[in-house]
PDB file of C-alpha atoms in Angstrom:
ATOM      1  CA  UNK A   1       0.000   0.000   0.000  1.00  0.00           C
ATOM      2  CA  UNK A   2       2.994   2.289   0.474  1.00  0.00           C
ATOM      3  CA  UNK A   3       3.846   2.071  -3.222  1.00  0.00           C
ATOM      4  CA  UNK A   4       0.292   2.993  -4.254  1.00  0.00           C
ATOM      5  CA  UNK A   5       0.391   5.950  -1.823  1.00  0.00           C
ATOM      6  CA  UNK A   6       3.671   7.107  -3.360  1.00  0.00           C
ATOM      7  CA  UNK A   7       2.103   6.996  -6.825  1.00  0.00           C
ATOM      8  CA  UNK A   8      -0.415   9.589  -5.678  1.00  0.00           C
ATOM      9  CA  UNK A   9       1.962  11.837  -3.765  1.00  0.00           C
ATOM     10  CA  UNK A  10       5.680  11.622  -3.154  1.00  0.00           C
ATOM     11  CA  UNK A  11       5.495  11.959   0.616  1.00  0.00           C
ATOM     12  CA  UNK A  12       5.489   9.554   3.540  1.00  0.00           C
ATOM     13  CA  UNK A  13       1.907   8.688   4.554  1.00  0.00           C
ATOM     14  CA  UNK A  14       2.927   8.786   8.232  1.00  0.00           C
ATOM     15  CA  UNK A  15       4.808  12.095   8.616  1.00  0.00           C
ATOM     16  CA  UNK A  16       4.334  13.686   5.143  1.00  0.00           C
ATOM     17  CA  UNK A  17       8.092  14.148   4.650  1.00  0.00           C
ATOM     18  CA  UNK A  18       9.338  13.876   1.048  1.00  0.00           C
ATOM     19  CA  UNK A  19       9.757  10.261  -0.079  1.00  0.00           C
ATOM     20  CA  UNK A  20      10.355   8.511  -3.395  1.00  0.00           C
ATOM     21  CA  UNK A  21       9.499   4.935  -4.375  1.00  0.00           C
ATOM     22  CA  UNK A  22      13.049   4.102  -5.517  1.00  0.00           C
ATOM     23  CA  UNK A  23      14.283   4.797  -1.958  1.00  0.00           C
ATOM     24  CA  UNK A  24      11.888   2.308  -0.340  1.00  0.00           C
ATOM     25  CA  UNK A  25      13.540  -0.885   0.931  1.00  0.00           C
ATOM     26  CA  UNK A  26      11.542  -3.997   1.702  1.00  0.00           C
ATOM     27  CA  UNK A  27      11.934  -5.352   5.216  1.00  0.00           C
ATOM     28  CA  UNK A  28      11.400  -9.097   5.006  1.00  0.00           C
ATOM     29  CA  UNK A  29      11.403  -9.548   8.763  1.00  0.00           C
ATOM     30  CA  UNK A  30       8.643  -6.964   9.206  1.00  0.00           C
ATOM     31  CA  UNK A  31       6.740  -8.455   6.258  1.00  0.00           C
ATOM     32  CA  UNK A  32       6.899 -11.938   7.804  1.00  0.00           C
ATOM     33  CA  UNK A  33       5.622 -10.578  11.124  1.00  0.00           C
ATOM     34  CA  UNK A  34       2.739  -8.849   9.379  1.00  0.00           C
ATOM     35  CA  UNK A  35       1.924 -11.953   7.299  1.00  0.00           C
ATOM     36  CA  UNK A  36       1.803 -14.056  10.502  1.00  0.00           C
ATOM     37  CA  UNK A  37      -0.845 -11.812  12.079  1.00  0.00           C
ATOM     38  CA  UNK A  38      -4.205 -13.487  12.594  1.00  0.00           C
ATOM     39  CA  UNK A  39      -6.962 -11.679  10.716  1.00  0.00           C
ATOM     40  CA  UNK A  40     -10.682 -12.052  10.183  1.00  0.00           C
ATOM     41  CA  UNK A  41     -12.373 -12.432   6.824  1.00  0.00           C
ATOM     42  CA  UNK A  42     -13.548  -9.031   5.543  1.00  0.00           C
ATOM     43  CA  UNK A  43     -16.985 -10.667   5.185  1.00  0.00           C
ATOM     44  CA  UNK A  44     -17.206 -11.381   8.916  1.00  0.00           C
ATOM     45  CA  UNK A  45     -20.256  -9.097   9.252  1.00  0.00           C
ATOM     46  CA  UNK A  46     -21.891 -11.056   6.427  1.00  0.00           C
ATOM     47  CA  UNK A  47     -21.516 -14.295   8.380  1.00  0.00           C
ATOM     48  CA  UNK A  48     -18.079 -15.664   7.474  1.00  0.00           C
ATOM     49  CA  UNK A  49     -16.321 -17.001  10.571  1.00  0.00           C
ATOM     50  CA  UNK A  50     -12.907 -17.632   8.983  1.00  0.00           C
ATOM     51  CA  UNK A  51      -9.828 -16.454  10.834  1.00  0.00           C
ATOM     52  CA  UNK A  52      -6.273 -17.139   9.795  1.00  0.00           C
ATOM     53  CA  UNK A  53      -2.882 -15.787   8.916  1.00  0.00           C
ATOM     54  CA  UNK A  54      -2.872 -12.598   6.842  1.00  0.00           C
ATOM     55  CA  UNK A  55      -0.811 -14.275   4.114  1.00  0.00           C
ATOM     56  CA  UNK A  56      -3.598 -16.864   3.680  1.00  0.00           C
ATOM     57  CA  UNK A  57      -6.404 -14.327   3.338  1.00  0.00           C
ATOM     58  CA  UNK A  58      -6.200 -14.158  -0.472  1.00  0.00           C
ATOM     59  CA  UNK A  59      -6.571 -17.949  -0.702  1.00  0.00           C
ATOM     60  CA  UNK A  60      -9.554 -17.842   1.654  1.00  0.00           C
ATOM     61  CA  UNK A  61     -11.190 -15.008  -0.294  1.00  0.00           C
ATOM     62  CA  UNK A  62     -11.051 -17.102  -3.465  1.00  0.00           C
ATOM     63  CA  UNK A  63     -13.267 -19.679  -1.702  1.00  0.00           C
ATOM     64  CA  UNK A  64     -15.285 -17.518   0.704  1.00  0.00           C
ATOM     65  CA  UNK A  65     -19.003 -18.230   0.275  1.00  0.00           C
ATOM     66  CA  UNK A  66     -20.005 -14.954   1.924  1.00  0.00           C
ATOM     67  CA  UNK A  67     -17.858 -13.037  -0.565  1.00  0.00           C
ATOM     68  CA  UNK A  68     -19.265 -15.039  -3.473  1.00  0.00           C
ATOM     69  CA  UNK A  69     -22.791 -14.448  -2.179  1.00  0.00           C
ATOM     70  CA  UNK A  70     -22.149 -10.690  -1.982  1.00  0.00           C
ATOM     71  CA  UNK A  71     -20.786 -10.726  -5.548  1.00  0.00           C
ATOM     72  CA  UNK A  72     -23.890 -12.604  -6.722  1.00  0.00           C
ATOM     73  CA  UNK A  73     -26.171 -10.135  -4.959  1.00  0.00           C
ATOM     74  CA  UNK A  74     -24.365  -7.233  -6.617  1.00  0.00           C
ATOM     75  CA  UNK A  75     -24.617  -8.924 -10.012  1.00  0.00           C
ATOM     76  CA  UNK A  76     -28.311  -9.666  -9.461  1.00  0.00           C
ATOM     77  CA  UNK A  77     -28.993  -6.031  -8.511  1.00  0.00           C
ATOM     78  CA  UNK A  78     -27.218  -4.865 -11.673  1.00  0.00           C
ATOM     79  CA  UNK A  79     -29.207  -7.332 -13.765  1.00  0.00           C
ATOM     80  CA  UNK A  80     -32.488  -6.193 -12.169  1.00  0.00           C
ATOM     81  CA  UNK A  81     -31.613  -2.583 -12.989  1.00  0.00           C
ATOM     82  CA  UNK A  82     -30.813  -3.529 -16.589  1.00  0.00           C
ATOM     83  CA  UNK A  83     -34.037  -5.538 -16.771  1.00  0.00           C
ATOM     84  CA  UNK A  84     -36.029  -2.519 -15.583  1.00  0.00           C
ATOM     85  CA  UNK A  85     -34.402  -0.342 -18.214  1.00  0.00           C
ATOM     86  CA  UNK A  86     -35.060  -2.961 -20.889  1.00  0.00           C
ATOM     87  CA  UNK A  87     -38.715  -3.277 -19.840  1.00  0.00           C
ATOM     88  CA  UNK A  88     -39.107   0.500 -20.110  1.00  0.00           C
ATOM     89  CA  UNK A  89     -37.494   0.414 -23.563  1.00  0.00           C
ATOM     90  CA  UNK A  90     -39.773  -2.437 -24.654  1.00  0.00           C
ATOM     91  CA  UNK A  91     -42.810  -0.508 -23.422  1.00  0.00           C
ATOM     92  CA  UNK A  92     -41.685   2.579 -25.343  1.00  0.00           C
ATOM     93  CA  UNK A  93     -41.239   0.467 -28.486  1.00  0.00           C
ATOM     94  CA  UNK A  94     -44.666  -1.104 -28.004  1.00  0.00           C
ATOM     95  CA  UNK A  95     -46.199   2.360 -27.569  1.00  0.00           C
ATOM     96  CA  UNK A  96     -44.486   3.575 -30.729  1.00  0.00           C
ATOM     97  CA  UNK A  97     -45.522   0.451 -32.613  1.00  0.00           C
ATOM     98  CA  UNK A  98     -49.122   0.924 -31.455  1.00  0.00           C
ATOM     99  CA  UNK A  99     -49.120   4.535 -32.625  1.00  0.00           C
ATOM    100  CA  UNK A 100     -47.657   3.517 -35.967  1.00  0.00           C
ATOM    101  CA  UNK A 101     -50.280   0.779 -36.327  1.00  0.00           C
ATOM    102  CA  UNK A 102     -53.100   3.246 -35.599  1.00  0.00           C
ATOM    103  CA  UNK A 103     -51.615   5.752 -38.063  1.00  0.00           C
ATOM    104  CA  UNK A 104     -51.396   3.012 -40.704  1.00  0.00           C
ATOM    105  CA  UNK A 105     -55.042   2.058 -40.081  1.00  0.00           C
ATOM    106  CA  UNK A 106     -56.069   5.699 -40.431  1.00  0.00           C
ATOM    107  CA  UNK A 107     -54.047   5.973 -43.642  1.00  0.00           C
ATOM    108  CA  UNK A 108     -55.674   2.830 -45.055  1.00  0.00           C
ATOM    109  CA  UNK A 109     -59.137   4.141 -44.110  1.00  0.00           C
ATOM    110  CA  UNK A 110     -58.413   7.478 -45.813  1.00  0.00           C
ATOM    111  CA  UNK A 111     -57.080   5.643 -48.858  1.00  0.00           C
ATOM    112  CA  UNK A 112     -60.297   3.562 -49.078  1.00  0.00           C
ATOM    113  CA  UNK A 113     -62.417   6.684 -48.642  1.00  0.00           C
ATOM    114  CA  UNK A 114     -60.418   8.480 -51.352  1.00  0.00           C
ATOM    115  CA  UNK A 115     -60.764   5.508 -53.704  1.00  0.00           C
ATOM    116  CA  UNK A 116     -64.514   5.449 -53.024  1.00  0.00           C
ATOM    117  CA  UNK A 117     -64.760   9.204 -53.683  1.00  0.00           C
ATOM    118  CA  UNK A 118     -62.793   8.834 -56.937  1.00  0.00           C
ATOM    119  CA  UNK A 119     -65.157   6.038 -58.017  1.00  0.00           C
ATOM    120  CA  UNK A 120     -68.164   8.246 -57.203  1.00  0.00           C
ATOM    121  CA  UNK A 121     -66.614  11.135 -59.135  1.00  0.00           C
ATOM    122  CA  UNK A 122     -66.050   8.911 -62.198  1.00  0.00           C
ATOM    123  CA  UNK A 123     -69.631   7.678 -61.947  1.00  0.00           C
ATOM    124  CA  UNK A 124     -70.942  11.236 -61.733  1.00  0.00           C
ATOM    125  CA  UNK A 125     -68.802  12.274 -64.730  1.00  0.00           C
ATOM    126  CA  UNK A 126     -70.026   9.277 -66.697  1.00  0.00           C
ATOM    127  CA  UNK A 127     -73.641  10.249 -65.949  1.00  0.00           C
ATOM    128  CA  UNK A 128     -72.931  13.847 -66.954  1.00  0.00           C
ATOM    129  CA  UNK A 129     -71.407  12.722 -70.242  1.00  0.00           C
ATOM    130  CA  UNK A 130     -74.329  10.405 -70.836  1.00  0.00           C
ATOM    131  CA  UNK A 131     -76.699  13.351 -70.638  1.00  0.00           C
TER     132      UNK A 131
END
């Protein structure tokens, strides 16, 4: 985490004195002490009772059912949101399709009426010419 902090700002996160990543030296003894610390699973509040060495946490997290359950819940929430958006889009398309269908019916009715009027006009003209 020190290296990621130094990427953001070139100062020590503890005392804010100037610090550069190339000057950081790894302390294997300190790292081994930290790795040996007993830690809880981050999903403890979600019901996971695992405790173990810090250096085994990543392995546990790859198998943690509480973590997998949380990931599934997140995915399900995202899918439900997408489904809601898709349903709204489908409804809008259905509304548009319905309007287009009604407009087409009106057009066809006007076309029939116009054809009927043209036929009547030809009939009237034929009667006039017959006179």
